[in-house]
Structures are given as C-alpha cells and as structure tokens.
PDB file of C-alpha atoms in Angstrom:
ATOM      1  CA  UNK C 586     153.998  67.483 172.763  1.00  0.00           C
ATOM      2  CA  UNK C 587     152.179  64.916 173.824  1.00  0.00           C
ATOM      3  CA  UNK C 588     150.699  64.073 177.225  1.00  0.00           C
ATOM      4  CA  UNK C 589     151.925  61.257 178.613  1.00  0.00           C
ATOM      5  CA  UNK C 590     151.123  61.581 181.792  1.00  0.00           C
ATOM      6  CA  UNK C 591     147.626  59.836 181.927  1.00  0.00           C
ATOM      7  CA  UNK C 592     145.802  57.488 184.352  1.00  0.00           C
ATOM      8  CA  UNK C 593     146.709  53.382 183.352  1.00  0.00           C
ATOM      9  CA  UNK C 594     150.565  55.136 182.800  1.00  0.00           C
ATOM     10  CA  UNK C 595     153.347  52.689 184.992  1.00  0.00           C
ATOM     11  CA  UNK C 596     155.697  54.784 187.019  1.00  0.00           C
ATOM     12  CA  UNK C 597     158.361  54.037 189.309  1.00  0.00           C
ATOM     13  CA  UNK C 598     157.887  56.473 192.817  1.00  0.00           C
ATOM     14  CA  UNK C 599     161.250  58.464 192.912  1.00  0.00           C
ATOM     15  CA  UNK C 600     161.036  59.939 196.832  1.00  0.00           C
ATOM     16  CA  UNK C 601     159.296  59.121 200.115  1.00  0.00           C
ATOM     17  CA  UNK C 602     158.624  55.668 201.452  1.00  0.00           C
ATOM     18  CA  UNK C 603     157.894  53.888 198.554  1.00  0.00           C
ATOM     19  CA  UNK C 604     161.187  54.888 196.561  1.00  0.00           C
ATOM     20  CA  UNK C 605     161.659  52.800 193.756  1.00  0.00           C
ATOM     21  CA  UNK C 606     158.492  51.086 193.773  1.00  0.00           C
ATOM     22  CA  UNK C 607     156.270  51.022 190.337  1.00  0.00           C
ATOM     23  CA  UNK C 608     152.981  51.979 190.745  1.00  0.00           C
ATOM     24  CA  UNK C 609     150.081  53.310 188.191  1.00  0.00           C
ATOM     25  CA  UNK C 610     148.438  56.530 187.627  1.00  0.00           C
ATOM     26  CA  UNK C 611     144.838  56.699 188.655  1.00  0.00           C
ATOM     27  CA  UNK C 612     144.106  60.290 189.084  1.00  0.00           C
ATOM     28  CA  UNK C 613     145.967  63.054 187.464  1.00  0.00           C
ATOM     29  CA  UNK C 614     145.606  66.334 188.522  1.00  0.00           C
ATOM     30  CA  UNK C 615     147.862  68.705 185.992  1.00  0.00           C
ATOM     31  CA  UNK C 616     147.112  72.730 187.491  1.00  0.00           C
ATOM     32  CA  UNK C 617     146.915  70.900 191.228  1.00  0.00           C
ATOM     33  CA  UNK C 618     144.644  71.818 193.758  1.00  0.00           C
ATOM     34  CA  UNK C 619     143.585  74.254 196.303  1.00  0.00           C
ATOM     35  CA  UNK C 620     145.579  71.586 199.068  1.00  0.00           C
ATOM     36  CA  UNK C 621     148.728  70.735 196.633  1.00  0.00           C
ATOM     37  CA  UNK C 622     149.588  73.972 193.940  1.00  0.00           C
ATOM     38  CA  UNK C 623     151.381  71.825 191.938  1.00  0.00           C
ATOM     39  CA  UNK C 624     151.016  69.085 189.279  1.00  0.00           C
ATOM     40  CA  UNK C 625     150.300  65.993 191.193  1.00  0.00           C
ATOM     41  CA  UNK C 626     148.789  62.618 190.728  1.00  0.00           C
ATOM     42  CA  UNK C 627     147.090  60.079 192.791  1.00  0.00           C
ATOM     43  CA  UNK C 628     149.109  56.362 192.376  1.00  0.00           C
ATOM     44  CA  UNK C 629     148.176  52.651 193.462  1.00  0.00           C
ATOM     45  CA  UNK C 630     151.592  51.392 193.486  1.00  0.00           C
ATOM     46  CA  UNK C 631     153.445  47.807 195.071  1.00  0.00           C
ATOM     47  CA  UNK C 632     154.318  48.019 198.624  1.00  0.00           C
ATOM     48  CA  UNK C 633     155.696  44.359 198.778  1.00  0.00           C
ATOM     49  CA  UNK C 634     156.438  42.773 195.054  1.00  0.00           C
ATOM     50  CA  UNK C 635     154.982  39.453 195.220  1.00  0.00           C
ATOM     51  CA  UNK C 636     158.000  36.676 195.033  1.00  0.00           C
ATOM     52  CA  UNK C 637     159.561  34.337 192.872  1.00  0.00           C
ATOM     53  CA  UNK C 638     157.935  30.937 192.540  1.00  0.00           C
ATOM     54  CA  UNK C 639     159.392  28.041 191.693  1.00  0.00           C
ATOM     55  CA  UNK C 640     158.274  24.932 190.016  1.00  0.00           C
ATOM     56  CA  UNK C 641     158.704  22.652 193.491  1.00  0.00           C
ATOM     57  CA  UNK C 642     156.454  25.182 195.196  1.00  0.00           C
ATOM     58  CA  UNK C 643     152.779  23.366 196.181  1.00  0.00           C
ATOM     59  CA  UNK C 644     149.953  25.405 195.771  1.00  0.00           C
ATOM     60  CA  UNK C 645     150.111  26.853 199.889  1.00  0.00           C
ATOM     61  CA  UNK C 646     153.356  28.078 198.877  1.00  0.00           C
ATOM     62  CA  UNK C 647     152.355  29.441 195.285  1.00  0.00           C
ATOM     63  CA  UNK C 648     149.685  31.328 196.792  1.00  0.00           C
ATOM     64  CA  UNK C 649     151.597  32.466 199.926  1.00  0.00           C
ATOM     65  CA  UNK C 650     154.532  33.977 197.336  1.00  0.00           C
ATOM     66  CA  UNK C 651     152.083  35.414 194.771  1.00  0.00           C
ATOM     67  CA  UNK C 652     150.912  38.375 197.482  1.00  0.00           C
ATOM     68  CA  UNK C 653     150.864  41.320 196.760  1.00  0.00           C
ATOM     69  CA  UNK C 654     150.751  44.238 199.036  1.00  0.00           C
ATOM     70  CA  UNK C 655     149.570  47.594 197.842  1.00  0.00           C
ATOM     71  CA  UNK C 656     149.524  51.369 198.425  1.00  0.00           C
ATOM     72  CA  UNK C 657     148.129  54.737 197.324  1.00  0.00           C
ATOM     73  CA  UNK C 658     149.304  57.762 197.380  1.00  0.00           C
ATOM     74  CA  UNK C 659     148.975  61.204 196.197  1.00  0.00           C
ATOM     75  CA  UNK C 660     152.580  62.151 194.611  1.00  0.00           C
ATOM     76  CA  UNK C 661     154.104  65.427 193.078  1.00  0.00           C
ATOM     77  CA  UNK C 662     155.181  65.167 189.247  1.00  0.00           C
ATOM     78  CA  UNK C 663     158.920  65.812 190.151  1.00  0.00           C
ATOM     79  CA  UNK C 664     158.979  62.562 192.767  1.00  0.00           C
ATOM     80  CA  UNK C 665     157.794  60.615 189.727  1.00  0.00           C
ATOM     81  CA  UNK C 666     159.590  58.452 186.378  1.00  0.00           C
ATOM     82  CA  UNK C 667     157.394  58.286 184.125  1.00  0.00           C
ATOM     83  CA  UNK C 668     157.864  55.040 182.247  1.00  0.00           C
ATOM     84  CA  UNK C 669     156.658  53.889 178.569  1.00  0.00           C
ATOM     85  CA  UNK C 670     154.685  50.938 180.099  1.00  0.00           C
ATOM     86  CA  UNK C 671     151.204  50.894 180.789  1.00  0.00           C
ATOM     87  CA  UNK C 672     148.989  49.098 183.313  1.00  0.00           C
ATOM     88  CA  UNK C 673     145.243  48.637 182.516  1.00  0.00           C
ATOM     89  CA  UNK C 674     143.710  47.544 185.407  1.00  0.00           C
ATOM     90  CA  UNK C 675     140.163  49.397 186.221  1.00  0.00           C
ATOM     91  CA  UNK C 676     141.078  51.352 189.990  1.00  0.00           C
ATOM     92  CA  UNK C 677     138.909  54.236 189.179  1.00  0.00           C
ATOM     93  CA  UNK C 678     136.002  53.627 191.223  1.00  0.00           C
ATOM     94  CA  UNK C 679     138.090  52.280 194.093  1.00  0.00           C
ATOM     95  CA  UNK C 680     140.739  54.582 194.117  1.00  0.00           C
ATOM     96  CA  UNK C 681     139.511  58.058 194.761  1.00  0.00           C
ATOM     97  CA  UNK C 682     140.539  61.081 196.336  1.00  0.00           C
ATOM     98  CA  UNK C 683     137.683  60.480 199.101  1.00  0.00           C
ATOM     99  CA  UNK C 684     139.151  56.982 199.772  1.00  0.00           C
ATOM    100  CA  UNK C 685     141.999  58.956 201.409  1.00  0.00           C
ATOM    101  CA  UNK C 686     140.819  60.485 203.425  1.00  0.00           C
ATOM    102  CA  UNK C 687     140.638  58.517 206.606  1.00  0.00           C
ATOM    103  CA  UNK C 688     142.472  55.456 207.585  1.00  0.00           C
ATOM    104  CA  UNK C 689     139.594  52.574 207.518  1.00  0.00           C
ATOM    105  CA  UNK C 690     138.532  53.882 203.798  1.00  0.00           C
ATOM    106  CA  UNK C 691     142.140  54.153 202.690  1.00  0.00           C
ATOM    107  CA  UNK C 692     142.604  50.521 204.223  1.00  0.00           C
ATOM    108  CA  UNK C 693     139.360  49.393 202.505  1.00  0.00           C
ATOM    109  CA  UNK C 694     140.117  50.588 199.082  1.00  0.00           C
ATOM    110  CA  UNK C 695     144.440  49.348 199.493  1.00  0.00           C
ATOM    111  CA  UNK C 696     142.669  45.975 200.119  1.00  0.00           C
ATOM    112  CA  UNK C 697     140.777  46.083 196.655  1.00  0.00           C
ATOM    113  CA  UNK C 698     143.305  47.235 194.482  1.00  0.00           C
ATOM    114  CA  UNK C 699     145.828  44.566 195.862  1.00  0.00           C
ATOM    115  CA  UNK C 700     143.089  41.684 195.248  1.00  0.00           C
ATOM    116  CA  UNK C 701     143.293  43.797 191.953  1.00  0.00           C
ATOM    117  CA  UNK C 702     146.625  43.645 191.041  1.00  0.00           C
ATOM    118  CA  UNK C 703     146.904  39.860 192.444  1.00  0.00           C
ATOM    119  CA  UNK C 704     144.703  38.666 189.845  1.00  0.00           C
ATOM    120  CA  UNK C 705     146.491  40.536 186.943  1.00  0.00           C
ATOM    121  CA  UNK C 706     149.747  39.001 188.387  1.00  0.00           C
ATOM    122  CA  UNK C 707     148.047  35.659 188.299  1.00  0.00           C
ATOM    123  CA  UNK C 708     147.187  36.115 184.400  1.00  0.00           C
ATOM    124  CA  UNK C 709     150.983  36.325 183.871  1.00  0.00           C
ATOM    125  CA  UNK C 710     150.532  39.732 181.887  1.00  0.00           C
ATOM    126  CA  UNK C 711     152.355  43.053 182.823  1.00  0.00           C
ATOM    127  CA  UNK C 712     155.607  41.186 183.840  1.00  0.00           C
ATOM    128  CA  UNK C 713     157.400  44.118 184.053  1.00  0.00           C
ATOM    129  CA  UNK C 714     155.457  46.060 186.345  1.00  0.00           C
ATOM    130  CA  UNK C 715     155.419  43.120 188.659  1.00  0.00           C
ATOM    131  CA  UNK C 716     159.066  42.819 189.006  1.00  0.00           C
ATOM    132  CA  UNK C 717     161.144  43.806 191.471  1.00  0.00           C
ATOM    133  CA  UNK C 718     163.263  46.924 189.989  1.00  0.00           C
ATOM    134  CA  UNK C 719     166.979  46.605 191.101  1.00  0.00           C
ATOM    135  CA  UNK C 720     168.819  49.529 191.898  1.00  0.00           C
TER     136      UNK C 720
ATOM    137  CA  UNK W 670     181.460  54.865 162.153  1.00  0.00           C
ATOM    138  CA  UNK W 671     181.595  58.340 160.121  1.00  0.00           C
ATOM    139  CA  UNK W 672     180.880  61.102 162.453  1.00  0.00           C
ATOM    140  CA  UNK W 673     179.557  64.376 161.026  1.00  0.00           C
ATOM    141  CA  UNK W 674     181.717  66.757 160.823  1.00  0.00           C
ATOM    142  CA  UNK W 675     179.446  69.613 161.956  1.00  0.00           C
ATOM    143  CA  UNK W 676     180.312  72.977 159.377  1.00  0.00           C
ATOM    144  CA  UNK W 677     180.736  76.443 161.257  1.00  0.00           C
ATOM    145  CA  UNK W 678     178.121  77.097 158.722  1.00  0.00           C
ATOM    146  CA  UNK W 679     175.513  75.014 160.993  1.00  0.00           C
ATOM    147  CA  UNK W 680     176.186  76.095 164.268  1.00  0.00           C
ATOM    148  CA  UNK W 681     176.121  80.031 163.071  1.00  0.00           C
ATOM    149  CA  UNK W 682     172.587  79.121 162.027  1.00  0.00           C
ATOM    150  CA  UNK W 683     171.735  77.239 165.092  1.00  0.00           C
ATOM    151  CA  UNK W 684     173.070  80.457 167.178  1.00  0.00           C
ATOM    152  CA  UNK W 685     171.148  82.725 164.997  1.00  0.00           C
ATOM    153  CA  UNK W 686     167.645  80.799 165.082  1.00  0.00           C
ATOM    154  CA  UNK W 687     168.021  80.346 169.154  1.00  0.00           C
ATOM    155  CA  UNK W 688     169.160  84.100 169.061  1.00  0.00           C
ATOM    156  CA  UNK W 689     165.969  85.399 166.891  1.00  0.00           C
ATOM    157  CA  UNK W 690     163.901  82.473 169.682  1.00  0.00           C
ATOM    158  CA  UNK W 691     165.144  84.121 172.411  1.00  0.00           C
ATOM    159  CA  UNK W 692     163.977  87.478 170.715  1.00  0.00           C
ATOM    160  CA  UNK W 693     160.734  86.949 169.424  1.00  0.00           C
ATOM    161  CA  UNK W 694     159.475  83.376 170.987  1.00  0.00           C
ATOM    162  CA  UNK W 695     158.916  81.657 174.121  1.00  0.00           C
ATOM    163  CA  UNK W 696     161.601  79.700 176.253  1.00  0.00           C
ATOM    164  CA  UNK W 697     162.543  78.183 179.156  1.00  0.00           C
ATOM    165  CA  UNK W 698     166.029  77.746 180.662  1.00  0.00           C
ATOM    166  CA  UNK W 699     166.960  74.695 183.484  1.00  0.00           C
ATOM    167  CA  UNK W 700     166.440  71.403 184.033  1.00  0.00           C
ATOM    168  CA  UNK W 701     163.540  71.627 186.231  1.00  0.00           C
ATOM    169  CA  UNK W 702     161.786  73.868 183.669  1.00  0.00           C
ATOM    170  CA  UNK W 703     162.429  71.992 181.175  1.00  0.00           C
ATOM    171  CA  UNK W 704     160.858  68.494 182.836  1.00  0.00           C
ATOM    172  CA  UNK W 705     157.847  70.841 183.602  1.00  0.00           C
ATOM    173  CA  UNK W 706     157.550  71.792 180.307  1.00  0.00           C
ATOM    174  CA  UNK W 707     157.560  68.101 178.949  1.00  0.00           C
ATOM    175  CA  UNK W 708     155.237  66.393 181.503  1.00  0.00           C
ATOM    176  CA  UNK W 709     152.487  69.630 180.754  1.00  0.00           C
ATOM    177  CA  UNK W 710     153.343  68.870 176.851  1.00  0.00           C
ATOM    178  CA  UNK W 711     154.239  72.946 176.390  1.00  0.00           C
ATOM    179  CA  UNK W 712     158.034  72.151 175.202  1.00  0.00           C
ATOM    180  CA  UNK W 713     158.187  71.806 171.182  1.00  0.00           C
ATOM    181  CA  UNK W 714     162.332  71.210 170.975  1.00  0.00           C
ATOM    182  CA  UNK W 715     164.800  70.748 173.789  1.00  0.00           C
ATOM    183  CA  UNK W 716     168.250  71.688 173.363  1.00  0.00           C
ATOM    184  CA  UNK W 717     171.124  69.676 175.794  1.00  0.00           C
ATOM    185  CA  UNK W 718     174.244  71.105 176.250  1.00  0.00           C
ATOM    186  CA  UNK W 719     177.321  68.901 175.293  1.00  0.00           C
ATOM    187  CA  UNK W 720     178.682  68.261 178.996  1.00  0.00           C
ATOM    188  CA  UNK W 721     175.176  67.514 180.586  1.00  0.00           C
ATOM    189  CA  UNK W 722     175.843  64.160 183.324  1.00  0.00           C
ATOM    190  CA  UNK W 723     174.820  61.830 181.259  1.00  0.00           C
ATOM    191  CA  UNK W 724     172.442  60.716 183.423  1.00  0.00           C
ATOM    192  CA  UNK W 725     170.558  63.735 183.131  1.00  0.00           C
ATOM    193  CA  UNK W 726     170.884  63.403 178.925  1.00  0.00           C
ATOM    194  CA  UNK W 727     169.325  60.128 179.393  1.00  0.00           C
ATOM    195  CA  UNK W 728     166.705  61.592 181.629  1.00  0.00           C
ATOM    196  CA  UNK W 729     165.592  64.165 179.182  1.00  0.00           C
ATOM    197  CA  UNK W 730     165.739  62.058 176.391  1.00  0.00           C
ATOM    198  CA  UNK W 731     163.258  59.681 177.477  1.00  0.00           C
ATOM    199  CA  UNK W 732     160.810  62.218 178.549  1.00  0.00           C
ATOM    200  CA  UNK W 733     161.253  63.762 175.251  1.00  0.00           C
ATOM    201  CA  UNK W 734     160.619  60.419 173.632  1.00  0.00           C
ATOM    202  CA  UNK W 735     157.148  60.078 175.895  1.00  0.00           C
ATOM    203  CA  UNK W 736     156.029  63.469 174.750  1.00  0.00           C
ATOM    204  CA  UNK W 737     157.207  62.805 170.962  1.00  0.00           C
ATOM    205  CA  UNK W 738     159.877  65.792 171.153  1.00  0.00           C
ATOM    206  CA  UNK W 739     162.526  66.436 169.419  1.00  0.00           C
ATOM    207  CA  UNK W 740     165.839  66.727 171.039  1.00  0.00           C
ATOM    208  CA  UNK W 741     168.916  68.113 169.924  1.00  0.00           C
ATOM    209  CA  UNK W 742     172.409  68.043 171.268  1.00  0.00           C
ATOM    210  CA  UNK W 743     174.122  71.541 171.081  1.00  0.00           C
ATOM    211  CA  UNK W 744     177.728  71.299 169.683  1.00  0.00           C
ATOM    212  CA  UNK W 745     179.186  72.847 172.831  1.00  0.00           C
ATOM    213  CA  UNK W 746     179.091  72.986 176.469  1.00  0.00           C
ATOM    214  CA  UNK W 747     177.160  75.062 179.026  1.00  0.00           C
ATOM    215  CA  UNK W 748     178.845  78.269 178.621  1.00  0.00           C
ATOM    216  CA  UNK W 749     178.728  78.075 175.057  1.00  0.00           C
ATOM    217  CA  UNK W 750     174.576  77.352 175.518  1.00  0.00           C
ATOM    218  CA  UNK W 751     174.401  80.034 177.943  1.00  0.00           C
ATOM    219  CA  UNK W 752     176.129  82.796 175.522  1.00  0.00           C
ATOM    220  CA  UNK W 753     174.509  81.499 172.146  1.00  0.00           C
ATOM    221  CA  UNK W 754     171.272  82.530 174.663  1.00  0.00           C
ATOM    222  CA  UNK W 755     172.621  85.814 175.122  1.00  0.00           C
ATOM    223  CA  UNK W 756     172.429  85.151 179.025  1.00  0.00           C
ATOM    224  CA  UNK W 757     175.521  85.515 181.177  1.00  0.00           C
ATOM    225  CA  UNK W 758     175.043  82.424 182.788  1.00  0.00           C
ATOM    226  CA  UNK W 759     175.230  78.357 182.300  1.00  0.00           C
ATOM    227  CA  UNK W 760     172.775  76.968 180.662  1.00  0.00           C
ATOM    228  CA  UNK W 761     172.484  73.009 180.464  1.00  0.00           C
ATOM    229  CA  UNK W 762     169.239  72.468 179.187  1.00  0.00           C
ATOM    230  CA  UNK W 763     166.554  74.583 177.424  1.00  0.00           C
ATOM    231  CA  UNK W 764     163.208  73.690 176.213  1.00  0.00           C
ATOM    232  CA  UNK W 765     161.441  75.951 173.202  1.00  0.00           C
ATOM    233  CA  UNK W 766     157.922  76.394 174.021  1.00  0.00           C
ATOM    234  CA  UNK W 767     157.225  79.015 171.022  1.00  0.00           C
ATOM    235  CA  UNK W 768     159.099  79.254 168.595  1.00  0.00           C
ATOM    236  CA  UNK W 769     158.124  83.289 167.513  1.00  0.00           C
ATOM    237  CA  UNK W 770     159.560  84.222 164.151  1.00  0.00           C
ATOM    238  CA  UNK W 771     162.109  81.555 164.044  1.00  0.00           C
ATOM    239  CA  UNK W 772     162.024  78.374 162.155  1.00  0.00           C
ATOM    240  CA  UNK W 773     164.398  76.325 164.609  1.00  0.00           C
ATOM    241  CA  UNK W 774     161.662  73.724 165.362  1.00  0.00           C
ATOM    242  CA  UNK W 775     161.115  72.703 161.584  1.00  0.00           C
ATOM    243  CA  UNK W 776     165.111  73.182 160.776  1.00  0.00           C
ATOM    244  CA  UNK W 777     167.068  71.349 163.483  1.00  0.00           C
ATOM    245  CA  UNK W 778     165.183  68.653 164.315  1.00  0.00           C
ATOM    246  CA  UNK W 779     166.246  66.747 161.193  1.00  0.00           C
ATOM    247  CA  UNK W 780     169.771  66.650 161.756  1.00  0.00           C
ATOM    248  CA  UNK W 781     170.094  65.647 165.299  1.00  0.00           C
TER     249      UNK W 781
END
C-alpha cells in the first residue's frame, strides 16, 4: 500500500535495448499521458557499466575504465523491476521530458547525467547500482 | 522444521471471507492485474495460488514487500483458487483491493 515507485527508485529495464540495465527513476508519470495511456516513467539508466579496475592500473587507465555511458528513456511500468535500492543523484533539472525531444538536447542532457553518475561512481557509494547485473 | 498442519477449519474460513470479498468488496484476478494493482498501491492482500512458477511467487512477493503488502499463500492450486472465487476458471493470483464486509485483510495476514 505503499508507493514505491518514486523518482531516486533503482530499477533494472526489463525490455527494449537496454534489457537488463539498472537505471533510476526521474519522472514518474502514474495515470500516463495524452502520448502514452499508461503508467510510465522517464529513466537515466547505464548504457555501458564502467569496468573493473585493478590496483596495477595507472591513472590513464583508471580513468579510461571508470566511464560511464548513459541513457534516458521513457519506459512503461510492466518493462520495469522495481528494486529496493535507491539512487540519489539530483537529474531533475537535466532530465526532463523536453530534453527528449530532439536528438542534440537528448545528447546534451545524456552527457550531464553520465558526468553525473561518473562522479557518484568515483565516491565509491551505490556499488550495487554500478555493477554489472549477470544474467 | 514443524510445518503447520493447516485445520479444514482454516481454509473453510479463508473460502468463506474470499467468498463474502468477492460478494461485497473489490478484487482483481491475474497476474498482470495484480502487478498493476501493487505498483498504483490499490492492492491491500494478495493471495498466490499453491502451483504458481516460482518465479512468478518470487516476483509478487517482492513487489508486495515494496508496497508493504501482505501476501498469503492459498493452501491449494489454481483450480482450487479459481472455485473458492466462485469463477469457473484458473486463477493464480488475486489481489484484494476492498475488502467490503469481510474481515480477510485483518484475519489472514497473521498466519501466513
């Protein structure tokens, strides 16, 4: 009875492109829209999971393998996990619905919240959502 | 590991509280509905059928744990769910949205 399915939520992208990928809810949007009748949400998620580094690495290679790539999307409820982690990184004002709407903006804003999640990475926090998930 | 052995006595009363639900309260039938109903928080108690892929189980569960539902495991399969909800068709999983008249949702939760 409670509502769980709120922006900073991690989920892991069920369908499409990005199966299996964990990404976080910025946007919610229960009734859905005029566009999308059904429950949706808008998600910054991990296109490329940034890799494992190694004590040996130097610092070219440390920063080469801590990259992260990034993508957002606007996904249906049902093509969505819902997990109990959460990911409190501040995308609201760069993720937004008008963001999407054409290719340079969406490319502005993917490069924003990936310089976003690369610094939480760097803090060593959120392990979890950073980590590959093998299936 | 004792297992409870579960009395006739308790699974007449669970058939007559989801019989007076089906009646008087609110209800959904299906594994679709019944995600639906726990990501828009309507759902109040889920009931799983015994022989539910136990993926699916594990599915439900954890959404019910998100939305701080309870969840109980009917003592019998499908059919048996189906005909306990006087419907003449399988049911798997059901989610109780309003209760009506009955008193399931303060009852069964405490003996799951």
């Amino acid at each position: 009875m409670v509502k769980f399915l709120k922006p900073n939520k991690a989920v892991i992208v069920l369908q499409g492109r990005f199966a299996g990928r964990k990404a976080v809810i910025v946007r919610s949007f229960d009734e859905g829209t005029r566009d999308r009748p059904y429950g949706h949400c808008l998600v910054a998620g991990i296109s490329k999971y940034p890799k494992k580094v190694i004590r040996k690495d130097s610092a070219k290679k440390t920063a080469k393998k801590s990259r992260v790539k990034a993508f957002l999307k606007l996904v249906n409820y049902n093509h969505i996990m819902p997990t109990r982690y959460t990911l409190d990184v501040d995308l609201k004002d760069i993720v937004t619905l008008d963001s999407l709407q054409s290719r340079d903006k969406k490319v502005v804003a993917c490069k924003e919240t990936k310089a976003r999640l690369e610094e939480r990475f760097k803090t060593g926090k959120n392990r979890w959502f950073f980590t590959k998930l093998r299936f | 590991m004792v297992v409870s052995k579960k009395t006739k006595k308790t699974q007449e009363s669970i058939n007559n509280r989801l019989a007076l639900v089906m009646k008087s309260g609110k209800y959904t039938l299906g594994y679709k509905t019944v995600l639906r109903s726990l990501r828009g928080s309507k759902g109040k108690l889920i009931i799983i059928a015994n022989n539910c892929p136990p993926l699916r189980k594990s599915e439900i569960e954890y959404y019910a744990m998100l939305a701080k539902v309870g969840v109980h495991h009917f003592n019998g399969n499908n059919v048996d769910l189906g005909t306990a909800c006087g419907k003449y068709f399988r049911v798997c999983c059901l989610s109780i949205i309003d209760p009506g008249d009955s008193d399931i949702i303060k009852s069964i939760p405490g003996d799951q």
